[in-house]
Amino acid sequence: MLEVEGVAGCEIESGMNGTFRRLLHGRIDLAAEERRDAFTIYDDAMRAVVTTLHEGDETEGNISVGGIMGFLAGVEEFTARDLEPDMAVEDYRLEQVGASALYARYGLT
């Protein structure tokens, strides 16, 4: 993963879900004392992931990023739903959250 200040560790894997959709899943360990600061780091890390996918070919926006969780002190704290709680998607399972669902948040088109 790209270097993002405040990320203490990162384990992200690529795979396919049950409908053969490409997905990324794993954990981002956040080096912060406060939950508010940890959220900012998670947001920055997800921005790096989504921007990298956006810069790829046009199908990269369909890759699921909902399985990338942010961890503070070893406990799951954040998911893509925390970034966009009112996200308009047909299926609310995290594995269905595509990178393109976060484009507007990060100023991408």
mmCIF file of N, CA and C in Angstrom:
data_model
loop_
_atom_site.group_PDB
_atom_site.id
_atom_site.type_symbol
_atom_site.label_atom_id
_atom_site.label_comp_id
_atom_site.label_asym_id
_atom_site.label_seq_id
_atom_site.Cartn_x
_atom_site.Cartn_y
_atom_site.Cartn_z
ATOM 1 N N MET A 1 0.848 -1.189 0.000
ATOM 2 C CA MET A 1 0.000 0.000 0.000
ATOM 3 C C MET A 1 0.880 1.233 0.000
ATOM 4 N N LEU A 2 0.374 2.280 -0.568
ATOM 5 C CA LEU A 2 1.074 3.552 -0.535
ATOM 6 C C LEU A 2 1.291 3.974 0.906
ATOM 7 N N GLU A 3 2.344 4.720 1.150
ATOM 8 C CA GLU A 3 2.592 5.180 2.514
ATOM 9 C C GLU A 3 1.603 6.273 2.888
ATOM 10 N N VAL A 4 0.955 6.066 4.002
ATOM 11 C CA VAL A 4 0.005 7.032 4.537
ATOM 12 C C VAL A 4 0.397 7.277 5.983
ATOM 13 N N GLU A 5 0.587 8.530 6.324
ATOM 14 C CA GLU A 5 0.983 8.870 7.687
ATOM 15 C C GLU A 5 -0.052 8.362 8.687
ATOM 16 N N GLY A 6 0.425 7.686 9.722
ATOM 17 C CA GLY A 6 -0.458 7.179 10.758
ATOM 18 C C GLY A 6 -0.873 5.730 10.576
ATOM 19 N N VAL A 7 -0.515 5.128 9.440
ATOM 20 C CA VAL A 7 -0.815 3.711 9.232
ATOM 21 C C VAL A 7 0.335 2.905 9.818
ATOM 22 N N ALA A 8 0.021 2.102 10.837
ATOM 23 C CA ALA A 8 1.042 1.305 11.520
ATOM 24 C C ALA A 8 1.281 -0.032 10.825
ATOM 25 N N GLY A 9 0.309 -0.487 10.081
ATOM 26 C CA GLY A 9 0.427 -1.750 9.364
ATOM 27 C C GLY A 9 -0.756 -1.936 8.440
ATOM 28 N N CYS A 10 -0.549 -2.768 7.437
ATOM 29 C CA CYS A 10 -1.610 -2.952 6.453
ATOM 30 C C CYS A 10 -1.479 -4.336 5.830
ATOM 31 N N GLU A 11 -2.563 -5.064 5.811
ATOM 32 C CA GLU A 11 -2.624 -6.368 5.151
ATOM 33 C C GLU A 11 -3.871 -6.382 4.285
ATOM 34 N N ILE A 12 -3.694 -6.185 2.993
ATOM 35 C CA ILE A 12 -4.828 -6.176 2.069
ATOM 36 C C ILE A 12 -4.593 -7.244 1.017
ATOM 37 N N GLU A 13 -5.624 -8.044 0.790
ATOM 38 C CA GLU A 13 -5.562 -9.107 -0.201
ATOM 39 C C GLU A 13 -6.627 -8.880 -1.258
ATOM 40 N N SER A 14 -6.383 -9.441 -2.420
ATOM 41 C CA SER A 14 -7.329 -9.369 -3.523
ATOM 42 C C SER A 14 -7.975 -10.738 -3.684
ATOM 43 N N GLY A 15 -9.227 -10.742 -4.088
ATOM 44 C CA GLY A 15 -9.918 -12.010 -4.297
ATOM 45 C C GLY A 15 -11.168 -11.812 -5.123
ATOM 46 N N MET A 16 -12.029 -12.816 -5.097
ATOM 47 C CA MET A 16 -13.312 -12.766 -5.808
ATOM 48 C C MET A 16 -14.401 -13.145 -4.815
ATOM 49 N N ASN A 17 -15.555 -12.490 -4.949
ATOM 50 C CA ASN A 17 -16.669 -12.883 -4.086
ATOM 51 C C ASN A 17 -17.484 -13.974 -4.781
ATOM 52 N N GLY A 18 -18.611 -14.329 -4.202
ATOM 53 C CA GLY A 18 -19.439 -15.406 -4.729
ATOM 54 C C GLY A 18 -20.023 -15.143 -6.102
ATOM 55 N N THR A 19 -20.073 -13.877 -6.508
ATOM 56 C CA THR A 19 -20.595 -13.536 -7.835
ATOM 57 C C THR A 19 -19.462 -13.171 -8.791
ATOM 58 N N PHE A 20 -18.246 -13.564 -8.436
ATOM 59 C CA PHE A 20 -17.048 -13.344 -9.242
ATOM 60 C C PHE A 20 -16.696 -11.872 -9.422
ATOM 61 N N ARG A 21 -17.094 -11.082 -8.463
ATOM 62 C CA ARG A 21 -16.708 -9.670 -8.458
ATOM 63 C C ARG A 21 -15.366 -9.552 -7.746
ATOM 64 N N ARG A 22 -14.460 -8.774 -8.315
ATOM 65 C CA ARG A 22 -13.157 -8.569 -7.681
ATOM 66 C C ARG A 22 -13.337 -7.765 -6.405
ATOM 67 N N LEU A 23 -12.579 -8.139 -5.384
ATOM 68 C CA LEU A 23 -12.679 -7.417 -4.124
ATOM 69 C C LEU A 23 -11.329 -7.322 -3.441
ATOM 70 N N LEU A 24 -11.223 -6.305 -2.631
ATOM 71 C CA LEU A 24 -10.073 -6.130 -1.749
ATOM 72 C C LEU A 24 -10.593 -6.274 -0.330
ATOM 73 N N HIS A 25 -9.854 -6.984 0.498
ATOM 74 C CA HIS A 25 -10.259 -7.126 1.890
ATOM 75 C C HIS A 25 -9.010 -7.215 2.755
ATOM 76 N N GLY A 26 -9.168 -6.827 3.995
ATOM 77 C CA GLY A 26 -8.041 -6.884 4.909
ATOM 78 C C GLY A 26 -8.157 -5.837 5.993
ATOM 79 N N ARG A 27 -6.996 -5.483 6.541
ATOM 80 C CA ARG A 27 -6.996 -4.581 7.687
ATOM 81 C C ARG A 27 -5.964 -3.486 7.508
ATOM 82 N N ILE A 28 -6.315 -2.349 8.071
ATOM 83 C CA ILE A 28 -5.396 -1.220 8.173
ATOM 84 C C ILE A 28 -5.279 -0.921 9.661
ATOM 85 N N ASP A 29 -4.076 -1.079 10.206
ATOM 86 C CA ASP A 29 -3.839 -0.793 11.624
ATOM 87 C C ASP A 29 -3.490 0.682 11.771
ATOM 88 N N LEU A 30 -4.214 1.351 12.636
ATOM 89 C CA LEU A 30 -4.140 2.801 12.771
ATOM 90 C C LEU A 30 -3.360 3.189 14.023
ATOM 91 N N ALA A 31 -2.336 4.013 13.835
ATOM 92 C CA ALA A 31 -1.489 4.459 14.949
ATOM 93 C C ALA A 31 -2.032 5.780 15.472
ATOM 94 N N ALA A 32 -2.973 5.690 16.378
ATOM 95 C CA ALA A 32 -3.582 6.888 16.959
ATOM 96 C C ALA A 32 -4.053 6.560 18.366
ATOM 97 N N GLU A 33 -4.160 7.581 19.170
ATOM 98 C CA GLU A 33 -4.660 7.408 20.542
ATOM 99 C C GLU A 33 -6.173 7.632 20.592
ATOM 100 N N GLU A 34 -6.624 8.589 19.819
ATOM 101 C CA GLU A 34 -8.033 8.984 19.840
ATOM 102 C C GLU A 34 -8.771 8.420 18.628
ATOM 103 N N ARG A 35 -10.027 8.049 18.843
ATOM 104 C CA ARG A 35 -10.850 7.510 17.755
ATOM 105 C C ARG A 35 -10.988 8.515 16.609
ATOM 106 N N ARG A 36 -11.138 9.775 16.938
ATOM 107 C CA ARG A 36 -11.283 10.824 15.918
ATOM 108 C C ARG A 36 -10.059 10.861 15.001
ATOM 109 N N ASP A 37 -8.867 10.782 15.600
ATOM 110 C CA ASP A 37 -7.630 10.791 14.817
ATOM 111 C C ASP A 37 -7.502 9.517 13.985
ATOM 112 N N ALA A 38 -7.908 8.400 14.572
ATOM 113 C CA ALA A 38 -7.858 7.125 13.856
ATOM 114 C C ALA A 38 -8.778 7.164 12.634
ATOM 115 N N PHE A 39 -9.954 7.777 12.772
ATOM 116 C CA PHE A 39 -10.871 7.885 11.640
ATOM 117 C C PHE A 39 -10.226 8.682 10.508
ATOM 118 N N THR A 40 -9.539 9.763 10.847
ATOM 119 C CA THR A 40 -8.867 10.582 9.832
ATOM 120 C C THR A 40 -7.810 9.764 9.097
ATOM 121 N N ILE A 41 -7.057 8.958 9.829
ATOM 122 C CA ILE A 41 -6.032 8.113 9.211
ATOM 123 C C ILE A 41 -6.684 7.076 8.300
ATOM 124 N N TYR A 42 -7.752 6.436 8.766
ATOM 125 C CA TYR A 42 -8.472 5.453 7.953
ATOM 126 C C TYR A 42 -8.997 6.110 6.677
ATOM 127 N N ASP A 43 -9.558 7.290 6.808
ATOM 128 C CA ASP A 43 -10.067 8.034 5.656
ATOM 129 C C ASP A 43 -8.940 8.307 4.662
ATOM 130 N N ASP A 44 -7.787 8.744 5.147
ATOM 131 C CA ASP A 44 -6.639 9.011 4.272
ATOM 132 C C ASP A 44 -6.163 7.737 3.576
ATOM 133 N N ALA A 45 -6.132 6.632 4.314
ATOM 134 C CA ALA A 45 -5.703 5.360 3.732
ATOM 135 C C ALA A 45 -6.683 4.894 2.656
ATOM 136 N N MET A 46 -7.976 5.019 2.925
ATOM 137 C CA MET A 46 -8.974 4.627 1.932
ATOM 138 C C MET A 46 -8.923 5.551 0.722
ATOM 139 N N ARG A 47 -8.634 6.827 0.947
ATOM 140 C CA ARG A 47 -8.456 7.758 -0.176
ATOM 141 C C ARG A 47 -7.327 7.255 -1.078
ATOM 142 N N ALA A 48 -6.223 6.804 -0.480
ATOM 143 C CA ALA A 48 -5.089 6.294 -1.253
ATOM 144 C C ALA A 48 -5.493 5.063 -2.064
ATOM 145 N N VAL A 49 -6.236 4.154 -1.458
ATOM 146 C CA VAL A 49 -6.683 2.945 -2.150
ATOM 147 C C VAL A 49 -7.616 3.310 -3.302
ATOM 148 N N VAL A 50 -8.638 4.097 -3.011
ATOM 149 C CA VAL A 50 -9.647 4.442 -4.018
ATOM 150 C C VAL A 50 -9.029 5.262 -5.152
ATOM 151 N N THR A 51 -8.153 6.195 -4.829
ATOM 152 C CA THR A 51 -7.503 7.009 -5.862
ATOM 153 C C THR A 51 -6.628 6.143 -6.758
ATOM 154 N N THR A 52 -5.906 5.204 -6.173
ATOM 155 C CA THR A 52 -5.075 4.291 -6.965
ATOM 156 C C THR A 52 -5.938 3.469 -7.913
ATOM 157 N N LEU A 53 -7.059 2.960 -7.430
ATOM 158 C CA LEU A 53 -7.968 2.204 -8.291
ATOM 159 C C LEU A 53 -8.555 3.097 -9.376
ATOM 160 N N HIS A 54 -8.912 4.321 -9.029
ATOM 161 C CA HIS A 54 -9.484 5.269 -9.988
ATOM 162 C C HIS A 54 -8.515 5.556 -11.127
ATOM 163 N N GLU A 55 -7.234 5.596 -10.807
ATOM 164 C CA GLU A 55 -6.219 5.888 -11.824
ATOM 165 C C GLU A 55 -5.939 4.690 -12.721
ATOM 166 N N GLY A 56 -6.484 3.513 -12.371
ATOM 167 C CA GLY A 56 -6.325 2.313 -13.191
ATOM 168 C C GLY A 56 -7.299 2.342 -14.354
ATOM 169 N N ASP A 57 -7.577 1.170 -14.929
ATOM 170 C CA ASP A 57 -8.518 1.158 -16.054
ATOM 171 C C ASP A 57 -9.945 1.380 -15.559
ATOM 172 N N GLU A 58 -10.854 1.570 -16.487
ATOM 173 C CA GLU A 58 -12.219 1.982 -16.138
ATOM 174 C C GLU A 58 -12.988 0.960 -15.311
ATOM 175 N N THR A 59 -12.589 -0.295 -15.302
ATOM 176 C CA THR A 59 -13.303 -1.300 -14.511
ATOM 177 C C THR A 59 -12.863 -1.317 -13.051
ATOM 178 N N GLU A 60 -11.802 -0.601 -12.718
ATOM 179 C CA GLU A 60 -11.290 -0.623 -11.352
ATOM 180 C C GLU A 60 -12.303 -0.062 -10.350
ATOM 181 N N GLY A 61 -13.186 0.823 -10.776
ATOM 182 C CA GLY A 61 -14.190 1.390 -9.881
ATOM 183 C C GLY A 61 -15.196 0.369 -9.393
ATOM 184 N N ASN A 62 -15.275 -0.762 -10.093
ATOM 185 C CA ASN A 62 -16.196 -1.822 -9.696
ATOM 186 C C ASN A 62 -15.608 -2.751 -8.647
ATOM 187 N N ILE A 63 -14.326 -2.614 -8.344
ATOM 188 C CA ILE A 63 -13.700 -3.467 -7.335
ATOM 189 C C ILE A 63 -14.261 -3.108 -5.967
ATOM 190 N N SER A 64 -14.655 -4.119 -5.222
ATOM 191 C CA SER A 64 -15.187 -3.898 -3.879
ATOM 192 C C SER A 64 -14.060 -3.534 -2.924
ATOM 193 N N VAL A 65 -14.280 -2.472 -2.154
ATOM 194 C CA VAL A 65 -13.314 -2.053 -1.126
ATOM 195 C C VAL A 65 -13.944 -2.114 0.263
ATOM 196 N N GLY A 66 -15.174 -2.591 0.334
ATOM 197 C CA GLY A 66 -15.901 -2.629 1.602
ATOM 198 C C GLY A 66 -15.316 -3.570 2.635
ATOM 199 N N GLY A 67 -14.476 -4.490 2.194
ATOM 200 C CA GLY A 67 -13.869 -5.434 3.121
ATOM 201 C C GLY A 67 -12.587 -4.941 3.757
ATOM 202 N N ILE A 68 -12.226 -3.695 3.509
ATOM 203 C CA ILE A 68 -11.022 -3.124 4.123
ATOM 204 C C ILE A 68 -11.448 -2.425 5.407
ATOM 205 N N MET A 69 -11.016 -2.972 6.520
ATOM 206 C CA MET A 69 -11.410 -2.460 7.836
ATOM 207 C C MET A 69 -10.263 -1.688 8.476
ATOM 208 N N GLY A 70 -10.624 -0.691 9.255
ATOM 209 C CA GLY A 70 -9.640 0.060 10.031
ATOM 210 C C GLY A 70 -9.651 -0.418 11.471
ATOM 211 N N PHE A 71 -8.474 -0.667 12.023
ATOM 212 C CA PHE A 71 -8.353 -1.182 13.389
ATOM 213 C C PHE A 71 -7.568 -0.211 14.254
ATOM 214 N N LEU A 72 -8.121 0.102 15.398
ATOM 215 C CA LEU A 72 -7.476 0.935 16.409
ATOM 216 C C LEU A 72 -7.269 0.056 17.631
ATOM 217 N N ALA A 73 -6.032 -0.075 18.072
ATOM 218 C CA ALA A 73 -5.683 -0.924 19.227
ATOM 219 C C ALA A 73 -6.150 -2.365 19.029
ATOM 220 N N GLY A 74 -6.090 -2.851 17.786
ATOM 221 C CA GLY A 74 -6.428 -4.237 17.500
ATOM 222 C C GLY A 74 -7.902 -4.554 17.420
ATOM 223 N N VAL A 75 -8.759 -3.569 17.582
ATOM 224 C CA VAL A 75 -10.207 -3.777 17.555
ATOM 225 C C VAL A 75 -10.784 -3.082 16.323
ATOM 226 N N GLU A 76 -11.664 -3.792 15.596
ATOM 227 C CA GLU A 76 -12.272 -3.191 14.408
ATOM 228 C C GLU A 76 -13.051 -1.951 14.808
ATOM 229 N N GLU A 77 -12.747 -0.869 14.153
ATOM 230 C CA GLU A 77 -13.395 0.399 14.462
ATOM 231 C C GLU A 77 -14.126 0.996 13.270
ATOM 232 N N PHE A 78 -13.568 0.829 12.063
ATOM 233 C CA PHE A 78 -14.100 1.553 10.912
ATOM 234 C C PHE A 78 -14.280 0.650 9.702
ATOM 235 N N THR A 79 -15.333 0.957 8.931
ATOM 236 C CA THR A 79 -15.579 0.302 7.646
ATOM 237 C C THR A 79 -15.918 1.392 6.632
ATOM 238 N N ALA A 80 -16.063 0.990 5.386
ATOM 239 C CA ALA A 80 -16.433 1.943 4.336
ATOM 240 C C ALA A 80 -17.765 2.620 4.640
ATOM 241 N N ARG A 81 -18.647 1.953 5.350
ATOM 242 C CA ARG A 81 -19.936 2.555 5.720
ATOM 243 C C ARG A 81 -19.750 3.756 6.639
ATOM 244 N N ASP A 82 -18.696 3.743 7.455
ATOM 245 C CA ASP A 82 -18.429 4.891 8.326
ATOM 246 C C ASP A 82 -18.019 6.113 7.514
ATOM 247 N N LEU A 83 -17.403 5.880 6.357
ATOM 248 C CA LEU A 83 -16.983 6.988 5.502
ATOM 249 C C LEU A 83 -18.178 7.647 4.824
ATOM 250 N N GLU A 84 -19.132 6.848 4.411
ATOM 251 C CA GLU A 84 -20.332 7.345 3.716
ATOM 252 C C GLU A 84 -21.562 6.628 4.266
ATOM 253 N N PRO A 85 -22.042 7.015 5.447
ATOM 254 C CA PRO A 85 -23.175 6.305 6.057
ATOM 255 C C PRO A 85 -24.444 6.301 5.207
ATOM 256 N N ASP A 86 -24.628 7.309 4.375
ATOM 257 C CA ASP A 86 -25.831 7.402 3.546
ATOM 258 C C ASP A 86 -25.592 6.905 2.126
ATOM 259 N N MET A 87 -24.590 6.066 1.961
ATOM 260 C CA MET A 87 -24.216 5.545 0.659
ATOM 261 C C MET A 87 -25.417 4.880 -0.011
ATOM 262 N N ALA A 88 -25.669 5.262 -1.235
ATOM 263 C CA ALA A 88 -26.786 4.679 -1.985
ATOM 264 C C ALA A 88 -26.287 3.448 -2.738
ATOM 265 N N VAL A 89 -26.590 2.292 -2.199
ATOM 266 C CA VAL A 89 -26.255 1.034 -2.861
ATOM 267 C C VAL A 89 -27.452 0.106 -2.737
ATOM 268 N N GLU A 90 -27.554 -0.819 -3.690
ATOM 269 C CA GLU A 90 -28.676 -1.747 -3.678
ATOM 270 C C GLU A 90 -28.538 -2.784 -2.569
ATOM 271 N N ASP A 91 -27.318 -3.171 -2.269
ATOM 272 C CA ASP A 91 -27.058 -4.232 -1.299
ATOM 273 C C ASP A 91 -26.139 -3.660 -0.229
ATOM 274 N N TYR A 92 -26.565 -3.716 1.011
ATOM 275 C CA TYR A 92 -25.817 -3.057 2.079
ATOM 276 C C TYR A 92 -24.704 -3.901 2.690
ATOM 277 N N ARG A 93 -24.424 -5.076 2.130
ATOM 278 C CA ARG A 93 -23.294 -5.858 2.623
ATOM 279 C C ARG A 93 -22.006 -5.138 2.239
ATOM 280 N N LEU A 94 -21.052 -5.149 3.130
ATOM 281 C CA LEU A 94 -19.798 -4.441 2.879
ATOM 282 C C LEU A 94 -19.101 -4.923 1.619
ATOM 283 N N GLU A 95 -19.216 -6.197 1.301
ATOM 284 C CA GLU A 95 -18.539 -6.707 0.111
ATOM 285 C C GLU A 95 -19.109 -6.109 -1.176
ATOM 286 N N GLN A 96 -20.231 -5.432 -1.082
ATOM 287 C CA GLN A 96 -20.845 -4.814 -2.253
ATOM 288 C C GLN A 96 -20.451 -3.349 -2.439
ATOM 289 N N VAL A 97 -19.651 -2.803 -1.532
ATOM 290 C CA VAL A 97 -19.251 -1.397 -1.633
ATOM 291 C C VAL A 97 -18.080 -1.283 -2.599
ATOM 292 N N GLY A 98 -18.354 -0.758 -3.785
ATOM 293 C CA GLY A 98 -17.316 -0.592 -4.796
ATOM 294 C C GLY A 98 -16.529 0.690 -4.586
ATOM 295 N N ALA A 99 -15.334 0.719 -5.133
ATOM 296 C CA ALA A 99 -14.483 1.908 -5.027
ATOM 297 C C ALA A 99 -15.215 3.145 -5.543
ATOM 298 N N SER A 100 -15.998 2.985 -6.602
ATOM 299 C CA SER A 100 -16.688 4.132 -7.196
ATOM 300 C C SER A 100 -17.701 4.765 -6.246
ATOM 301 N N ALA A 101 -18.179 4.022 -5.249
ATOM 302 C CA ALA A 101 -19.120 4.581 -4.273
ATOM 303 C C ALA A 101 -18.463 5.663 -3.419
ATOM 304 N N LEU A 102 -17.133 5.699 -3.407
ATOM 305 C CA LEU A 102 -16.404 6.699 -2.618
ATOM 306 C C LEU A 102 -15.769 7.787 -3.487
ATOM 307 N N TYR A 103 -15.993 7.736 -4.796
ATOM 308 C CA TYR A 103 -15.393 8.738 -5.686
ATOM 309 C C TYR A 103 -15.779 10.160 -5.288
ATOM 310 N N ALA A 104 -17.043 10.408 -5.038
ATOM 311 C CA ALA A 104 -17.494 11.766 -4.710
ATOM 312 C C ALA A 104 -16.824 12.266 -3.433
ATOM 313 N N ARG A 105 -16.678 11.405 -2.449
ATOM 314 C CA ARG A 105 -16.042 11.793 -1.184
ATOM 315 C C ARG A 105 -14.631 12.317 -1.422
ATOM 316 N N TYR A 106 -13.935 11.686 -2.375
ATOM 317 C CA TYR A 106 -12.539 12.032 -2.618
ATOM 318 C C TYR A 106 -12.344 12.930 -3.839
ATOM 319 N N GLY A 107 -13.443 13.494 -4.346
ATOM 320 C CA GLY A 107 -13.353 14.450 -5.449
ATOM 321 C C GLY A 107 -12.970 13.824 -6.780
ATOM 322 N N LEU A 108 -13.320 12.565 -6.973
ATOM 323 C CA LEU A 108 -12.997 11.853 -8.214
ATOM 324 C C LEU A 108 -14.249 11.733 -9.074
ATOM 325 N N THR A 109 -14.066 11.657 -10.372
ATOM 326 C CA THR A 109 -15.209 11.500 -11.283
ATOM 327 C C THR A 109 -14.985 10.349 -12.221
#
